[in-house]
mmCIF file of C-alpha atoms in Angstrom:
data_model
loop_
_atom_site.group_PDB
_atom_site.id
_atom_site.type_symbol
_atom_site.label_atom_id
_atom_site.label_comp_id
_atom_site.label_asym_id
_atom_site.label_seq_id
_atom_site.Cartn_x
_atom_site.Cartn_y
_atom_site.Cartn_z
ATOM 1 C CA UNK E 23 98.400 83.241 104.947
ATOM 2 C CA UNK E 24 97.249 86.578 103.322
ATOM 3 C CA UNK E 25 99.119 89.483 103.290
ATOM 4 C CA UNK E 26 97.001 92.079 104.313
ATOM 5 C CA UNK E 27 96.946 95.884 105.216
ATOM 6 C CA UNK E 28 94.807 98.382 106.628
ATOM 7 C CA UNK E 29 93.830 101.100 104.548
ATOM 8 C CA UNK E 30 92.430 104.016 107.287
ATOM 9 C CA UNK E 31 90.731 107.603 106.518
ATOM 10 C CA UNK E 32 88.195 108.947 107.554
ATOM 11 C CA UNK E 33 86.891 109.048 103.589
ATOM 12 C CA UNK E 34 84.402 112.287 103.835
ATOM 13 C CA UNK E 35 83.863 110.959 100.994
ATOM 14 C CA UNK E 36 85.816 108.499 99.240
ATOM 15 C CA UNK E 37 87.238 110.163 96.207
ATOM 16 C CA UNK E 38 88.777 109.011 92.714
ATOM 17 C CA UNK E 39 92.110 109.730 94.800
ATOM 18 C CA UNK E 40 91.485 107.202 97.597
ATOM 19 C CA UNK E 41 90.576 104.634 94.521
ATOM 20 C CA UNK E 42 93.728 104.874 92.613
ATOM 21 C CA UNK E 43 95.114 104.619 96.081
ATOM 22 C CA UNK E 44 93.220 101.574 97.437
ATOM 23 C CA UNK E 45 93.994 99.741 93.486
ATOM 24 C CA UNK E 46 97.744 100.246 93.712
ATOM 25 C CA UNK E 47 97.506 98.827 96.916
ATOM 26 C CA UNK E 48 96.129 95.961 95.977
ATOM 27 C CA UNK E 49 98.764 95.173 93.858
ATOM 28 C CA UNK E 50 101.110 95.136 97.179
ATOM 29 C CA UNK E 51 98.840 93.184 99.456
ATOM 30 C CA UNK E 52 96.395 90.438 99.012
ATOM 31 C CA UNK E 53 93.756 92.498 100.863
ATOM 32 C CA UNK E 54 92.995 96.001 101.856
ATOM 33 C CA UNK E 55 90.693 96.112 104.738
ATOM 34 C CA UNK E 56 89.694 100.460 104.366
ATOM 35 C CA UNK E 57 89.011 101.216 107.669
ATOM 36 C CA UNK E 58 86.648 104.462 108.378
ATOM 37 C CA UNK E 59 87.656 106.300 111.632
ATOM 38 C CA UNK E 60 85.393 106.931 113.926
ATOM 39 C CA UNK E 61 86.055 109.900 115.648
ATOM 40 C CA UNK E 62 83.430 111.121 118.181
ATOM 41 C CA UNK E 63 85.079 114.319 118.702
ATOM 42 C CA UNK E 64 84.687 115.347 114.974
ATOM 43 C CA UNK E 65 81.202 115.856 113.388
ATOM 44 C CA UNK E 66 81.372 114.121 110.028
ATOM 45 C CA UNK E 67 80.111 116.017 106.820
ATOM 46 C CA UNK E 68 78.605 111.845 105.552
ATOM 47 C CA UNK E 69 77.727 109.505 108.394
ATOM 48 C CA UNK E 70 79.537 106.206 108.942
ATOM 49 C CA UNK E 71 76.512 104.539 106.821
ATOM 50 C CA UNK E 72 76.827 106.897 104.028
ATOM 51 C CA UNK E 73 80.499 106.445 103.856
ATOM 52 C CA UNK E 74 80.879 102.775 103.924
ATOM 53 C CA UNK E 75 78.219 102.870 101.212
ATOM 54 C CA UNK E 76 80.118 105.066 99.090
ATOM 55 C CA UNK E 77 83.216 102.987 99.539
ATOM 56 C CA UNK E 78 81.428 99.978 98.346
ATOM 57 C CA UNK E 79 80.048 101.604 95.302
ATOM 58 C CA UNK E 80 83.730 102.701 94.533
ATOM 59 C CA UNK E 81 85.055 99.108 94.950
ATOM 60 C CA UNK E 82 82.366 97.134 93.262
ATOM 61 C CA UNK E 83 84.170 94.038 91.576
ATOM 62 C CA UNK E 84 87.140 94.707 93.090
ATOM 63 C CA UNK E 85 88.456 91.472 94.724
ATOM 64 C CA UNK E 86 90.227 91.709 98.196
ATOM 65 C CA UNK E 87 88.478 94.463 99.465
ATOM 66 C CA UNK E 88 86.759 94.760 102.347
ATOM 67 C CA UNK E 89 85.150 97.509 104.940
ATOM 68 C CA UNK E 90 84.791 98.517 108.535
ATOM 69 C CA UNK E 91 84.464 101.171 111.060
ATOM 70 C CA UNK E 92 86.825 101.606 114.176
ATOM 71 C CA UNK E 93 87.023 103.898 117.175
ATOM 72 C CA UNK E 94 90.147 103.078 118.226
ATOM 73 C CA UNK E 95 93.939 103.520 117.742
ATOM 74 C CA UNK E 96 94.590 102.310 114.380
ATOM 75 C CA UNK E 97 97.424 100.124 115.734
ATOM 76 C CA UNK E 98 94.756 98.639 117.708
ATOM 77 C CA UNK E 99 93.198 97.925 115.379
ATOM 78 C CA UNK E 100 95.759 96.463 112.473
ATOM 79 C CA UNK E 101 96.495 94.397 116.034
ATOM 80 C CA UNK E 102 92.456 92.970 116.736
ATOM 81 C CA UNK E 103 92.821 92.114 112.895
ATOM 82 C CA UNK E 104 96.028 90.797 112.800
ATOM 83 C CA UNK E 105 97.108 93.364 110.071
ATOM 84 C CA UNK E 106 101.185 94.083 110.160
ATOM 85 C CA UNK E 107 100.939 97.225 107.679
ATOM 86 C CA UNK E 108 98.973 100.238 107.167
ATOM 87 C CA UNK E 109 98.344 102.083 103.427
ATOM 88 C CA UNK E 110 98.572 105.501 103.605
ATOM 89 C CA UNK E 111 97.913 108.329 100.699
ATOM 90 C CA UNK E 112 99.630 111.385 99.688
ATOM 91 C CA UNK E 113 99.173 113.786 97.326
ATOM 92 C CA UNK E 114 102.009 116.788 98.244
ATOM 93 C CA UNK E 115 104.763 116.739 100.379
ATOM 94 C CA UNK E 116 102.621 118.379 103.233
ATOM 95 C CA UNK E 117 100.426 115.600 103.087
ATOM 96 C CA UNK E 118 103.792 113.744 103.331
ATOM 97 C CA UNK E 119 105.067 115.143 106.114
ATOM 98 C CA UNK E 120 102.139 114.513 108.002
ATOM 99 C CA UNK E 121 101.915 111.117 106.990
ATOM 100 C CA UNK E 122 105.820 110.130 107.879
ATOM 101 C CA UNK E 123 104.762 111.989 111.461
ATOM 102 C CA UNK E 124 102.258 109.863 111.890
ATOM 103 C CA UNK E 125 103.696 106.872 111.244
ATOM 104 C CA UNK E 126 106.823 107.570 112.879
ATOM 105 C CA UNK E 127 104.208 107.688 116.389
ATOM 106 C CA UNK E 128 103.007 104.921 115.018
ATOM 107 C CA UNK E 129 106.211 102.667 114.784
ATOM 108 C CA UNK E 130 106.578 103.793 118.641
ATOM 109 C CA UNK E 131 103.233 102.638 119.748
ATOM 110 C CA UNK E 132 103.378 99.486 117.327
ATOM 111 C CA UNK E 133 106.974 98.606 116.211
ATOM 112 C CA UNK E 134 105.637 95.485 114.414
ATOM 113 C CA UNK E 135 103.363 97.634 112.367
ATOM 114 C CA UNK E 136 104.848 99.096 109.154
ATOM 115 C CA UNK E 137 103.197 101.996 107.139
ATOM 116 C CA UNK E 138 103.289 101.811 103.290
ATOM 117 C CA UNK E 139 103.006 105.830 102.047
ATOM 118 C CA UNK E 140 101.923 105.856 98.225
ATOM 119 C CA UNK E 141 102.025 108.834 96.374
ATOM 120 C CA UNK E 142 98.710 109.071 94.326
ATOM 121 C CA UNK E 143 98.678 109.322 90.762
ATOM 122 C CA UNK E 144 99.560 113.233 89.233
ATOM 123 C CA UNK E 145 96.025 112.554 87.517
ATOM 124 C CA UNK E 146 94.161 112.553 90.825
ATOM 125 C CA UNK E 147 96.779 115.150 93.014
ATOM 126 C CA UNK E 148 93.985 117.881 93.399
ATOM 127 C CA UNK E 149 91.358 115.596 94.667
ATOM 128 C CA UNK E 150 90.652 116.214 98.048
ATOM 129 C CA UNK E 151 87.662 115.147 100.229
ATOM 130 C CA UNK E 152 87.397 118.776 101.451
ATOM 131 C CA UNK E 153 87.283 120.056 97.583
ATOM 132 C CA UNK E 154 84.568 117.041 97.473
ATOM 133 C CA UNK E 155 82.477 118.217 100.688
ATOM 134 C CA UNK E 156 82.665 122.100 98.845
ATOM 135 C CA UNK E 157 81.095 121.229 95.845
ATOM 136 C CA UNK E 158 78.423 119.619 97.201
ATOM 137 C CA UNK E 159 77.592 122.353 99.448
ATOM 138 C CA UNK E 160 77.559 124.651 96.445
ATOM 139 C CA UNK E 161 75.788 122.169 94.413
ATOM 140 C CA UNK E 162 78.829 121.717 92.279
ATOM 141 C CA UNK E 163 79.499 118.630 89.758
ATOM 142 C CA UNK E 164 81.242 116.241 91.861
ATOM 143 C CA UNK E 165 81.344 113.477 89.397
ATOM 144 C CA UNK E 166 85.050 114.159 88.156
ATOM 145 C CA UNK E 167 86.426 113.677 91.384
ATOM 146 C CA UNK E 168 84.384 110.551 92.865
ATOM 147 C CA UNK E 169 85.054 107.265 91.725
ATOM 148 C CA UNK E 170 82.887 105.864 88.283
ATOM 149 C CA UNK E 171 79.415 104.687 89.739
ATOM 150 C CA UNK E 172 79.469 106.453 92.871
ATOM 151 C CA UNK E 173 75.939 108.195 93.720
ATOM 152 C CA UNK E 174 75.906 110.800 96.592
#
């Protein structure tokens, strides 16, 4: 039996960041399934199509990964897949105190669920999607802060 865990964002777009993320991960579990939220409340800067293709650009060759969409709780879903832990990223300790929130509501809804936080690499702390979205917009040089290969 694999051990496997659910890596979820909403990866608008996938950045070096989420990589170094989803690769120390992998050294935890035997696969990562990333899972891109679907949230029809929130207008998306990439469509679900764009994303997932970014996220497979970024994990070329990488063994053990794999992709999907949801629209649902993301207990529900670790539960449809059979998943008992969920990956989460930080890069600050706001981002941590989010993320223990979070999985603190989680561990209510799902006590069989555990979340794994992991601190990203000092190297990638500044990356943020939103940074990401900005430079496009602006026509910015993204290429420092999107994984090697990745083509917007």
């Amino acid at each position: 039996m694999k051990n496997k865990a659910l890596f979820p964002g909403s990866f608008d777009p996938f950045t070096a960041g989420h990589l170094n993320i989803l690769k120390r991960a992998l050294t935890m579990f035997d696969e990562i399934v990333v899972a891109v939220g679907v949230n029809i409340d929130k207008r998306g800067f990439f469509d679900n199509e764009k994303k997932v293709s970014i996220i497979r650009q970024a994990t070329e060759g990488l063994e053990g990964v794999s992709i999907i969409t949801y629209d649902n709780l993301t207990v529900d879903a670790c539960r449809q897949l059979g998943i008992r832990h969920i990956v989460r990223g930080v890069r600050n300790m706001v981002d941590f105190e989010n993320e223990r929130a979070i999985a603190d509501a989680n561990r209510v809804l799902a006590p069989e669920i555990e979340t794994v936080i992991i601190p990203t690499a000092q190297e990638f702390a500044h990356i943020s999607s939103t940074a990401v979205r900005d430079l496009i917009k602006h026509n910015g040089d993204t290429s420092i802060f999107l994984p090697p290969g990745v083509r917007l």
